[in-house]
Structures are given as C-alpha cells and as structure tokens.
Coordinates of C-alpha atoms and ligand atoms in Angstrom, one line a residue:
M1319 CA 20.9 50.4 -31.5
D1320 CA 24.6 50.1 -32.3
T1321 CA 25.2 51.0 -35.9
F1322 CA 28.1 48.6 -36.2
I1323 CA 28.2 45.0 -36.9
N1324 CA 31.4 43.3 -35.7
L1325 CA 32.0 40.7 -38.2
N1326 CA 34.5 38.7 -36.2
I1327 CA 33.7 35.4 -37.6
V1328 CA 36.0 32.5 -38.3
P1329 CA 38.0 33.3 -41.5
E1330 CA 36.5 31.8 -44.6
K1331 CA 39.3 29.5 -45.7
D1332 CA 37.5 28.9 -48.9
I1333 CA 38.2 31.5 -51.6
V1334 CA 35.2 30.2 -53.6
A1335 CA 33.0 31.9 -50.9
A1336 CA 34.6 35.2 -51.7
F1337 CA 33.5 34.8 -55.4
D1338 CA 30.0 33.9 -54.3
H1339 CA 29.8 37.2 -52.3
M1340 CA 31.2 39.1 -55.4
T1341 CA 28.3 37.7 -57.4
A1342 CA 25.8 38.7 -54.7
V1343 CA 27.2 42.2 -54.6
K1344 CA 26.9 42.5 -58.4
S1345 CA 23.2 41.8 -58.2
K1346 CA 22.7 44.6 -55.5
I1347 CA 24.6 47.5 -57.0
P1348 CA 23.5 49.9 -59.8
S1349 CA 24.9 49.6 -63.3
P1350 CA 27.2 51.4 -64.0
A1351 CA 28.8 51.7 -60.6
Y1352 CA 32.0 53.6 -60.0
A1353 CA 34.7 53.0 -57.4
V1354 CA 37.9 54.7 -56.3
V1355 CA 40.8 52.9 -54.5
R1356 CA 43.3 55.2 -52.7
T1357 CA 46.5 53.8 -51.5
L1358 CA 49.0 55.0 -49.0
G1359 CA 52.2 53.3 -48.1
C1360 CA 54.5 50.6 -49.4
Q1361 CA 54.5 48.3 -52.4
M1362 CA 52.7 45.7 -50.3
N1363 CA 49.8 48.1 -49.9
E1364 CA 49.9 49.0 -53.6
H1365 CA 49.6 45.4 -54.5
D1366 CA 46.8 44.8 -51.9
S1367 CA 45.0 47.6 -53.6
E1368 CA 45.4 45.9 -57.0
K1369 CA 43.6 42.9 -55.4
L1370 CA 40.8 45.2 -54.0
A1371 CA 40.4 46.8 -57.4
G1372 CA 40.4 43.3 -59.0
M1373 CA 37.5 42.2 -56.7
L1374 CA 35.7 45.5 -57.3
E1375 CA 35.9 45.0 -61.1
N1376 CA 34.7 41.4 -60.6
M1377 CA 31.7 42.8 -58.7
G1378 CA 30.8 45.1 -61.6
Y1379 CA 32.4 48.4 -60.5
T1380 CA 34.3 50.6 -62.9
I1381 CA 37.5 51.9 -61.3
V1382 CA 38.0 55.6 -61.6
D1383 CA 40.7 57.7 -60.1
D1384 CA 39.0 60.7 -58.5
Y1385 CA 36.1 61.0 -56.1
K1386 CA 35.9 64.7 -56.3
K1387 CA 35.4 65.0 -60.0
N1388 CA 33.0 62.1 -60.4
K1389 CA 30.0 61.0 -58.4
V1390 CA 31.2 57.6 -57.2
D1391 CA 29.5 54.7 -55.5
L1392 CA 32.3 53.4 -53.4
V1393 CA 35.7 54.7 -52.0
I1394 CA 38.3 52.6 -50.3
F1395 CA 41.3 53.9 -48.4
N1396 CA 44.0 51.4 -48.1
T1397 CA 46.0 52.9 -45.3
C1398 CA 49.6 52.9 -43.9
C1399 CA 50.7 53.5 -40.3
I1400 CA 54.5 53.2 -40.6
R1401 CA 54.9 56.9 -39.6
E1402 CA 52.6 59.4 -38.0
N1403 CA 52.2 61.6 -41.1
A1404 CA 50.7 58.7 -43.1
E1405 CA 48.0 58.4 -40.5
G1406 CA 47.4 62.1 -40.3
K1407 CA 46.8 62.2 -44.1
V1408 CA 44.1 59.5 -43.9
L1409 CA 42.2 61.1 -41.0
G1410 CA 42.3 64.4 -42.9
R1411 CA 40.8 62.7 -46.0
L1412 CA 38.0 61.1 -43.9
G1413 CA 37.0 64.5 -42.7
E1414 CA 36.9 65.7 -46.3
L1415 CA 34.8 62.7 -47.4
K1416 CA 32.2 63.5 -44.7
M1417 CA 31.3 66.6 -46.8
I1418 CA 31.3 64.7 -50.0
K1419 CA 29.0 62.0 -48.5
R1420 CA 26.5 64.7 -47.5
S1421 CA 25.8 65.4 -51.1
N1422 CA 26.1 61.7 -52.1
P1423 CA 24.7 59.7 -49.1
G1424 CA 24.5 56.4 -50.9
M1425 CA 28.3 56.3 -51.4
I1426 CA 30.0 53.5 -49.4
L1427 CA 33.2 54.4 -47.7
A1428 CA 35.7 51.7 -46.7
V1429 CA 38.9 52.0 -44.7
C1430 CA 41.4 49.1 -44.6
G1431 CA 45.0 48.3 -44.3
C1432 CA 47.7 48.7 -41.6
M1433 CA 46.1 51.6 -39.8
T1434 CA 42.9 49.8 -39.1
E1435 CA 44.7 47.0 -37.4
Q1436 CA 45.3 49.3 -34.5
P1437 CA 42.5 49.3 -31.9
H1438 CA 43.0 53.0 -31.0
I1439 CA 42.5 54.0 -34.7
V1440 CA 39.4 51.9 -34.9
D1441 CA 38.1 53.7 -31.9
I1442 CA 38.7 57.1 -33.5
I1443 CA 36.9 56.0 -36.6
K1444 CA 34.0 54.6 -34.6
K1445 CA 33.6 57.8 -32.6
K1446 CA 34.5 60.5 -35.0
H1447 CA 33.9 59.1 -38.5
K1448 CA 30.6 57.3 -38.4
H1449 CA 30.3 57.9 -42.1
V1450 CA 32.8 55.1 -42.7
N1451 CA 30.8 52.0 -43.6
L1452 CA 33.4 49.3 -43.7
V1453 CA 36.6 48.8 -41.7
F1454 CA 38.8 45.9 -42.1
G1455 CA 42.5 45.0 -41.6
T1456 CA 45.4 43.6 -43.6
H1457 CA 44.4 39.9 -43.2
D1458 CA 40.9 40.2 -44.5
I1459 CA 41.0 41.7 -48.0
Y1460 CA 39.5 38.5 -49.5
R1461 CA 36.6 38.9 -47.1
F1462 CA 35.8 42.4 -48.4
P1463 CA 33.1 41.2 -50.7
A1464 CA 31.3 39.5 -47.8
M1465 CA 31.4 42.7 -45.8
L1466 CA 30.3 44.9 -48.7
E1467 CA 27.3 42.5 -49.2
K1468 CA 26.4 42.8 -45.5
T1469 CA 26.5 46.6 -45.5
L1470 CA 24.4 46.8 -48.8
E1471 CA 21.9 44.4 -47.3
T1472 CA 21.6 45.9 -43.8
G1473 CA 22.5 49.6 -44.3
R1474 CA 24.7 49.2 -41.2
N1475 CA 28.4 49.8 -40.8
V1476 CA 30.5 46.6 -40.8
Y1477 CA 33.8 46.2 -38.9
D1478 CA 36.1 43.3 -39.1
I1479 CA 39.4 43.7 -37.3
S1480 CA 41.5 40.6 -36.7
S1481 CA 45.1 41.5 -35.9
T1482 CA 45.2 38.6 -33.5
R1483 CA 44.7 36.2 -36.4
G1484 CA 48.2 36.9 -37.7
E1485 CA 49.7 33.5 -37.1
M1486 CA 46.8 31.4 -38.4
A1487 CA 45.6 33.5 -41.3
E1488 CA 45.4 31.6 -44.5
V1489 CA 47.4 32.9 -47.4
P1490 CA 44.5 33.6 -49.8
E1491 CA 45.2 32.4 -53.4
G1492 CA 43.4 33.1 -56.5
L1493 CA 41.9 36.6 -55.9
P1494 CA 41.4 38.6 -59.1
I1495 CA 44.1 41.3 -59.5
R1496 CA 43.7 44.5 -61.5
R1497 CA 47.3 45.4 -62.2
E1498 CA 48.1 49.1 -62.5
D1499 CA 51.0 48.6 -64.8
K1500 CA 51.1 46.5 -68.0
T1501 CA 54.9 46.1 -68.0
K1502 CA 55.9 45.7 -64.4
A1503 CA 54.1 43.4 -61.8
W1504 CA 54.4 42.8 -58.1
V1505 CA 54.4 39.2 -56.9
T1506 CA 54.0 38.7 -53.1
V1507 CA 56.2 35.9 -51.9
M1508 CA 55.4 36.2 -48.2
Y1509 CA 53.3 38.2 -45.8
G1510 CA 54.1 39.5 -42.3
C1511 CA 57.2 40.0 -40.3
N1512 CA 58.7 38.3 -37.2
N1513 CA 61.5 40.7 -36.6
F1514 CA 60.0 43.2 -34.2
C1515 CA 62.5 46.0 -34.8
S1516 CA 61.8 48.2 -31.8
Y1517 CA 60.6 51.2 -33.7
C1518 CA 58.4 49.3 -36.2
I1519 CA 54.6 48.7 -36.2
V1520 CA 54.6 46.3 -39.1
P1521 CA 54.8 43.0 -37.1
Y1522 CA 51.8 44.2 -35.1
V1523 CA 49.6 45.1 -38.1
R1524 CA 50.8 42.5 -40.6
G1525 CA 51.1 39.5 -38.3
R1526 CA 53.6 36.7 -38.4
E1527 CA 55.6 35.6 -41.4
R1528 CA 53.6 33.4 -43.8
S1529 CA 55.2 32.2 -47.1
R1530 CA 53.3 31.5 -50.2
S1531 CA 54.0 28.0 -51.6
P1532 CA 56.8 28.0 -54.3
Q1533 CA 54.4 26.4 -56.7
D1534 CA 51.8 29.2 -56.3
I1535 CA 54.5 31.8 -56.8
L1536 CA 55.9 30.1 -59.9
N1537 CA 52.4 29.7 -61.4
E1538 CA 51.7 33.4 -60.9
I1539 CA 55.0 34.3 -62.5
M1540 CA 54.4 32.0 -65.5
R1541 CA 51.0 33.6 -66.0
L1542 CA 52.6 37.0 -66.0
D1543 CA 55.2 35.9 -68.4
A1544 CA 52.5 34.6 -70.8
E1545 CA 50.7 37.9 -70.5
G1546 CA 53.8 39.7 -71.7
Y1547 CA 55.0 41.4 -68.5
K1548 CA 58.7 42.6 -68.7
E1549 CA 59.6 43.0 -65.0
I1550 CA 58.5 41.4 -61.8
T1551 CA 59.3 42.5 -58.2
L1552 CA 59.0 39.9 -55.6
L1553 CA 57.6 41.3 -52.4
G1554 CA 57.9 40.6 -48.7
Q1555 CA 58.6 42.5 -45.6
N1556 CA 61.7 40.4 -45.2
V1557 CA 62.1 38.2 -48.3
N1558 CA 65.3 36.7 -46.9
S1559 CA 63.4 34.7 -44.4
Y1560 CA 61.1 33.3 -47.1
G1561 CA 60.3 29.6 -46.7
K1562 CA 61.2 29.2 -43.0
D1563 CA 57.6 28.6 -42.1
L1564 CA 56.7 26.2 -45.0
A1565 CA 57.5 23.0 -43.1
K1566 CA 54.7 23.9 -40.7
N1567 CA 52.2 23.4 -43.6
N1568 CA 54.0 20.1 -44.6
E1569 CA 55.5 21.8 -47.6
K1570 CA 59.1 21.0 -48.8
P1571 CA 61.5 23.6 -47.2
C1572 CA 62.7 26.3 -49.6
S1573 CA 64.9 29.3 -49.1
F1574 CA 64.6 32.6 -50.9
A1575 CA 67.8 31.9 -52.8
L1576 CA 66.4 28.6 -54.0
L1577 CA 63.1 30.2 -55.0
L1578 CA 64.9 32.9 -56.9
E1579 CA 67.1 30.3 -58.7
E1580 CA 64.1 28.2 -59.6
I1581 CA 62.3 31.3 -61.0
C1582 CA 65.4 32.3 -63.1
E1583 CA 65.9 28.8 -64.4
K1584 CA 62.3 28.4 -65.4
L1585 CA 62.3 31.8 -67.3
E1586 CA 65.7 31.3 -68.8
S1587 CA 64.7 27.8 -70.2
N1588 CA 62.1 29.5 -72.4
K1589 CA 63.7 31.6 -75.2
E1590 CA 60.3 33.3 -75.8
S1591 CA 60.0 34.4 -72.2
S1592 CA 58.9 38.0 -71.9
I1593 CA 60.1 38.7 -68.3
K1594 CA 63.5 40.3 -68.7
R1595 CA 64.0 41.7 -65.2
I1596 CA 63.5 40.5 -61.6
R1597 CA 63.8 42.6 -58.5
F1598 CA 62.9 41.9 -54.9
M1599 CA 62.4 43.7 -51.7
T1600 CA 62.9 44.0 -48.8
S1601 CA 66.1 42.3 -47.6
H1602 CA 67.0 42.2 -43.9
P1603 CA 70.8 42.3 -43.7
K1604 CA 70.8 39.7 -40.9
D1605 CA 69.2 37.1 -43.1
L1606 CA 70.9 37.8 -46.5
S1607 CA 72.7 34.6 -47.3
D1608 CA 75.9 33.9 -49.4
E1609 CA 73.7 31.6 -51.5
L1610 CA 71.5 34.5 -52.4
I1611 CA 74.5 36.6 -53.4
D1612 CA 75.7 33.7 -55.6
V1613 CA 72.3 33.4 -57.2
M1614 CA 72.2 37.1 -57.9
A1615 CA 75.6 37.1 -59.4
R1616 CA 74.9 34.1 -61.6
H1617 CA 71.6 35.3 -63.2
S1618 CA 71.6 38.3 -65.4
L1619 CA 67.8 38.3 -65.1
I1620 CA 68.1 39.6 -61.6
C1621 CA 68.6 43.4 -61.6
N1622 CA 71.9 44.8 -60.7
Q1623 CA 70.4 46.4 -57.6
L1624 CA 69.7 45.6 -54.0
H1625 CA 67.7 47.4 -51.3
L1626 CA 69.5 46.7 -48.0
P1627 CA 68.1 48.9 -45.2
V1628 CA 70.8 49.7 -42.6
Q1629 CA 68.6 52.0 -40.4
S1630 CA 71.7 53.3 -38.5
G1631 CA 75.4 53.2 -38.7
S1632 CA 75.9 52.9 -35.0
T1633 CA 76.2 49.4 -33.4
E1634 CA 74.8 50.8 -30.2
I1635 CA 71.7 52.2 -31.9
L1636 CA 71.3 49.0 -34.0
K1637 CA 71.2 47.1 -30.8
K1638 CA 68.5 49.3 -29.4
M1639 CA 66.6 49.0 -32.6
N1640 CA 66.8 45.2 -32.3
R1641 CA 68.2 44.8 -35.7
R1642 CA 70.5 41.9 -34.8
Y1643 CA 73.6 43.0 -36.8
S1644 CA 76.4 45.4 -36.0
R1645 CA 77.9 48.1 -38.1
D1646 CA 80.9 45.9 -38.9
Q1647 CA 78.7 42.9 -39.8
Y1648 CA 76.7 45.2 -42.2
L1649 CA 79.8 46.5 -43.8
A1650 CA 81.3 43.0 -44.2
L1651 CA 78.0 42.0 -45.9
V1652 CA 78.3 44.9 -48.3
D1653 CA 81.9 43.8 -49.1
R1654 CA 80.8 40.3 -49.8
I1655 CA 78.1 41.6 -52.1
R1656 CA 80.4 43.9 -54.0
A1657 CA 83.1 41.2 -54.2
K1658 CA 80.7 39.2 -56.4
M1659 CA 78.9 42.2 -58.1
P1660 CA 81.3 45.1 -58.1
D1661 CA 79.0 47.6 -59.8
I1662 CA 75.7 46.7 -58.0
A1663 CA 73.5 49.7 -57.1
L1664 CA 72.8 49.6 -53.4
S1665 CA 69.9 51.5 -51.8
T1666 CA 68.9 51.8 -48.1
D1667 CA 66.5 53.0 -45.5
I1668 CA 67.8 55.2 -42.6
I1669 CA 66.1 56.4 -39.5
V1670 CA 67.4 59.6 -37.9
G1671 CA 66.6 60.6 -34.3
F1672 CA 65.9 57.1 -32.9
P1673 CA 65.5 57.5 -29.1
G1674 CA 68.9 57.7 -27.4
E1675 CA 70.8 58.6 -30.6
S1676 CA 73.8 60.7 -29.6
E1677 CA 75.7 63.1 -31.8
E1678 CA 78.4 60.4 -32.0
N1679 CA 75.9 57.7 -33.0
F1680 CA 74.6 60.0 -35.7
E1681 CA 78.2 60.6 -36.9
D1682 CA 78.5 56.8 -37.3
T1683 CA 75.5 56.8 -39.6
L1684 CA 77.0 59.7 -41.6
S1685 CA 80.3 57.9 -41.9
L1686 CA 78.7 54.6 -42.9
V1687 CA 76.8 56.4 -45.7
K1688 CA 80.1 58.0 -46.9
Q1689 CA 81.8 54.6 -46.8
V1690 CA 79.0 52.5 -48.5
R1691 CA 78.1 55.3 -51.0
Y1692 CA 74.5 54.3 -51.7
D1693 CA 72.9 54.9 -55.1
S1694 CA 69.8 55.9 -53.2
A1695 CA 68.7 56.3 -49.6
Y1696 CA 65.3 56.7 -48.1
T1697 CA 65.8 58.8 -45.0
F1698 CA 63.2 59.0 -42.3
I1699 CA 62.7 61.0 -39.1
Y1700 CA 61.9 58.6 -36.3
S1701 CA 58.2 58.6 -35.6
P1702 CA 57.0 57.0 -32.3
R1703 CA 54.4 54.3 -33.0
V1704 CA 51.9 53.3 -30.3
G1705 CA 52.7 49.9 -28.8
T1706 CA 56.3 49.6 -30.0
P1707 CA 59.0 49.4 -27.4
A1708 CA 60.9 52.5 -28.8
A1709 CA 57.8 54.7 -28.4
S1710 CA 58.0 54.4 -24.6
S1711 CA 61.7 55.1 -24.4
P1712 CA 62.5 58.1 -22.1
E1713 CA 65.3 59.1 -24.5
Q1714 CA 63.3 60.8 -27.2
I1715 CA 65.3 63.3 -29.2
D1716 CA 64.1 66.9 -29.6
E1717 CA 62.8 67.9 -33.0
E1718 CA 65.3 70.6 -33.7
T1719 CA 68.3 68.3 -33.2
V1720 CA 66.7 65.6 -35.4
K1721 CA 65.9 68.0 -38.2
A1722 CA 69.5 69.3 -38.2
R1723 CA 70.8 65.8 -38.4
F1724 CA 68.3 64.8 -41.0
N1725 CA 69.4 67.7 -43.3
K1726 CA 73.1 67.0 -42.7
L1727 CA 72.5 63.3 -43.8
L1728 CA 70.5 64.4 -46.8
D1729 CA 73.2 66.8 -47.9
A1730 CA 75.9 64.1 -47.6
H1731 CA 73.9 61.5 -49.4
N1732 CA 72.8 63.9 -52.2
T1733 CA 76.5 64.8 -52.9
I1734 CA 77.3 61.1 -53.2
C1735 CA 74.3 60.4 -55.3
K1736 CA 75.3 63.1 -57.8
E1737 CA 78.9 61.9 -57.9
I1738 CA 77.7 58.4 -58.7
N1739 CA 75.3 59.7 -61.3
D1740 CA 78.1 61.7 -62.9
T1741 CA 79.9 58.5 -63.7
Y1742 CA 77.1 57.7 -66.1
L1743 CA 77.8 60.6 -68.4
G1744 CA 78.5 59.4 -71.9
K1745 CA 77.6 55.8 -71.1
T1746 CA 74.9 53.8 -72.9
V1747 CA 72.4 52.1 -70.6
E1748 CA 69.5 49.7 -71.2
V1749 CA 66.2 51.3 -70.1
L1750 CA 62.8 49.6 -69.6
V1751 CA 60.4 52.4 -70.7
D1752 CA 57.7 53.2 -68.2
G1753 CA 55.8 55.9 -70.2
P1754 CA 55.5 59.6 -70.9
S1755 CA 56.4 62.1 -68.2
K1756 CA 53.3 63.7 -66.4
N1757 CA 54.4 67.2 -67.2
D1758 CA 55.6 66.8 -70.8
P1759 CA 54.2 64.2 -73.2
N1760 CA 57.3 64.5 -75.3
H1761 CA 59.5 63.3 -72.5
F1762 CA 59.5 59.6 -71.7
S1763 CA 61.1 58.0 -68.7
G1764 CA 62.3 54.5 -67.8
R1765 CA 64.6 52.7 -65.5
T1766 CA 67.9 51.0 -65.8
S1767 CA 68.7 47.6 -64.2
E1768 CA 70.3 49.7 -61.3
N1769 CA 66.9 51.4 -60.9
K1770 CA 68.1 54.8 -62.1
I1771 CA 65.4 56.9 -63.7
V1772 CA 66.3 58.0 -67.2
N1773 CA 64.4 60.8 -69.0
F1774 CA 64.6 61.1 -72.8
I1775 CA 62.9 62.4 -75.9
V1776 CA 61.5 59.7 -78.2
D1777 CA 63.0 59.7 -81.6
E1778 CA 59.9 58.9 -83.7
N1779 CA 62.0 58.0 -86.7
K1780 CA 63.1 55.0 -84.7
I1781 CA 60.0 54.0 -82.8
S1782 CA 56.5 55.5 -82.3
K1783 CA 55.5 56.8 -78.9
K1784 CA 52.7 54.3 -78.7
D1785 CA 55.0 51.4 -79.2
I1786 CA 57.8 52.4 -76.9
V1787 CA 56.2 51.7 -73.5
G1788 CA 57.4 48.4 -72.1
K1789 CA 60.3 48.2 -74.5
L1790 CA 63.9 47.7 -73.5
I1791 CA 65.9 50.4 -75.4
D1792 CA 69.5 51.7 -75.3
I1793 CA 69.9 55.3 -74.2
K1794 CA 73.0 57.4 -74.2
I1795 CA 73.3 59.5 -71.1
T1796 CA 73.8 63.1 -71.9
G1797 CA 72.9 65.0 -68.7
I1798 CA 73.0 64.4 -64.9
Q1799 CA 70.5 65.4 -62.2
T1800 CA 70.7 64.5 -58.5
W1801 CA 67.8 62.0 -58.7
S1802 CA 67.8 61.1 -62.4
L1803 CA 69.7 60.9 -65.7
D1804 CA 68.9 62.6 -69.0
G1805 CA 69.6 60.8 -72.3
E1806 CA 69.1 60.3 -76.0
M1807 CA 67.9 57.4 -77.9
Ligands
LIG3196 N1 59.8 55.9 -37.7 C1 60.5 56.3 -38.8 N2 60.8 55.4 -39.8 C2 60.3 54.1 -39.7 N3 60.4 53.1 -40.5 C3 59.8 52.0 -40.0 N4 59.2 52.4 -38.8 C4 59.6 53.7 -38.6 C5 59.3 54.6 -37.6 N5 58.6 54.3 -36.5 C6 61.2 53.1 -41.8 C7 62.3 52.1 -41.8 C8 61.8 51.0 -42.7 C9 61.0 51.8 -43.7 C10 60.1 51.1 -44.5 O1 60.3 52.8 -42.9 O2 63.5 52.7 -42.3 O3 62.9 50.3 -43.4
LIG3197 FE1 59.6 46.5 -39.6 FE2 62.0 45.5 -39.0 FE3 60.0 43.9 -40.0 FE4 61.2 45.7 -41.6 S1 62.2 43.9 -40.6 S2 59.0 45.3 -41.4 S3 61.7 47.4 -40.2 S4 60.0 45.0 -38.0

C-alpha cells in the first residue's frame, strides 16, 4: 500500500475549520509536547514560521529551539529554494533527522515552504526521505492542522502540494501568530509575484500576486500598536504592486502609497501610539511611484531607508533578466528618490554571473555600484533554478570567472560601505535597541532608522539592561566597522 495520502482537496476557505482541526490535534497529542520550527530563507518565510509556531502553540505544543538537545514531538522545516545552497542545506538536515527519528520514532517531521512547491523536490522526498510525514507548500499553511490531524489519526504520510492554486488561493486571515520579537513585527501586505524575472523561482512557488485588504492590514497594525510594538515591516515580494488585484474581489482600489499614507496618518493621529518606525520590502524599481516617494518624504514614521534591488547595472543583462527597466531608468529613479530624501540609506540585491554576462556587462554593474554608493548590498552568485528561463540558457558563465567578479564587486562595495560608515563618526544617532549581543552580554545592539547596526555598552547608571530592549535611545558613534558602528550611550 502507498504510504502517502495526497490531500489534494479543495482549499478550506473557512479559517474556522483550521481552528477545529487544532482542537482535534490537541486532544491527540501528549502533554507536554515539544515542537521545533526551523526556517530558511527570506522574511516572508520567517513570518510564515511565526504563523506555524502560532498554530502549534494553539494545538498545545511548546516551542523549543533545538531538536538535538531535546527529545521533541514534532519538527517543521520551512524551506527556501531561491538558490541551490538553500535546498542543499535542507536535504542535508533531512538526512540527519533520519538518524534522530530512529531513536525517536514517534516524532513527526514536516517539510513545507517554497522548496516543496517544486514537483522534482517532492519526488526526492517521496523516494529518499520516507521518514518525512508531512509535506505542504506555501499556500497551505492554514491547512497544516488538518494534515497533522490526518497523520496522527492514520499513521500515514500526508502530502498536499498545490502550486497550481496560486491564482485562486484565499488569503487566510486570523491565524494565530507567535511573534519572535516583542519589539519589531512583520506584517504581510501581499503574497506572490507576477514579475517572472527570468532567473527567479518565486513566481512559480509563491503563485500570483494577492493583496490583503487594506482594512485587514490596518486592523493588524492597530493590534500591534496596542500591544506595544515599536517597529513594523510591511512585507511583499513586490510591495509596489500592492492593491492592483483588489478590484477583482470587489474591493476599493488602493495603491501601496495610499496604504502607507493611511497607516501613517492613523498612527500619527494617536499621540500614545507605540509604533515609531515603519519599513517595507521589497520594492521593484519598475513599480516605485513618485507618490510613494512623496509619502516617504512626508512621514517621519517611515524609516530613512529603502531596499531597491537593481540585480545588474547593464541594460543588456537587465533585459535578459526581464526586469523591465534600464540602467538609466534605475539611476533616474535613484535621483528622484534622493532629490526628496538626500540622506536616505539605499540597499540593493545584485546577481553576478547571470547567463551571458560579459566582462563589459559586469563592469557596468561595478560602475553602477560606485555611482549609487549603496549603504548595503546583498550580492549573489547566479544559481540556475529548474523551470526558469535563464536556467536553460546556453550562455552559463564558468565558476572561476563568476567568483572573480563576485570578489571584485564585494571589494568595491565594502570600500564604499566603510566610507559611508566613516561619515557617522562623532554623530549622535537614534537607535532602537534589539538586545544583548550573542557573544558578550555586556554589549547591546540596535538599529538606526537607516538600518545601520550599532553596538554599544549599556550605561546602567542611565538605564538597566532589562529595561533597555525595545527603547529608542541616543548613541554617540565612536568607532567604525565595515558592517556596523560602535557607540556610547
Ligand atoms: N540566483 C541568484 N540569486 C537569485 N536571487 C533570486 N533568484 C536568484 C537566483 N536564481 C536573488 C535576487 C533577489 C534576491 C532575493 O535573491 O537578487 O532580489
Ligand atoms: Fe523574483 Fe523578480 Fe518577483 Fe523579485 S520581482 S520575487 S526577483 S520574480
């Protein structure tokens, strides 16, 4: 008999059903029961994991952070497939868990997220990792309790893969969320991506763009405000196309600029409001409107920072990437942004070694980085993803050339980054305190509005260590590192 149940049933539109399944699971599991949620990938995945952990808590599990130290009842891997190394890591861990499951056979192992939206990965799991009990994709996290109930009931593995449901998937509202941080919170504004950049797997695994209703977003933010959160980050694969799909659901049209303005006005109208900072990501340069620039410039609640992935500085490569802007259009956008916000901190994503990238194309990227002078840049080596157009291009670049270009880019950016950081020496900056450093409990760290990391020693004559987390405090910058700043209270 096949040990798998394919749970490809019509999505439960009713979130109430998810809560019924949570109650049913609670009655089936031991007490206490322990669960681990492991996350790879982007903020979207981190936030999905907060929802998974929220549901687990609701089902009676206690969340712990290590499955090696503790005997646990359930482990979930929320996976990423943006680059090959992310996938390799998960498959390695699944091998490791096979051993752990041998000594703890009752443990339930679940794999979900972007990786499991790819049929070839599901095949690998089915064939080589039969110890995985639950497999589900990015659209189904609210159906996790139903699947867990099924596997507890039948002892069989349950798979529910639904990448084709992208366009019709409901945006589930009202799931319990176990937020990792008590100061900063993620708020999803939209799911999915319609852009199909030729290197990127995201549109295939996260489906089409679906915006949450402005009212649901505002309600969530107001709840976070009442709970005392200090900073929110609005999340979406391409926040700048927020709202374009709302008319389909008979909702009033709304743009990202309008949504942001409404959020700011609502928070600003309440003097007692706890939320002091708003960030958002990610912005696609082709969709970033002048209205959004104006809203950012008008509201001090919005951080003085913008993530604006360029990917390449060569118009020729941008065209092959299907990015739908040219080098000049990107640079003109940066000028428009800086005209309104001269000291804004810009960050970016860059891919090196995209198929067909010539030395000249790479030099264009290098010169763009020198011209824009980013505060931070996430640089990636191109990784072919099964099913994307770029993966089948015959113009793949050899590894040695790519590595040399990558290092050259990193060196150029690091120099700029250090030069920008040097301008902070002696200045006083406002820092939202995150917590103590992992290596030294006397050192605390926090971030500026520009998203610079600032490390400092707490002056306990001024404030106790236990009260400082989540506070906005002034720090004088006394030392400069490439990636961070050192300061004094
Ligand atoms: N290879 C390398 N980097 C990629 N990214 C997306 N897809 C790939 C890929 N196939 C990078 C892009 C994107 C960031 C999140 O990951 O720069 O902005
Ligand atoms: Fe991927 Fe492009 Fe969509 Fe970003 S905008 S998620 S890079 S397809």
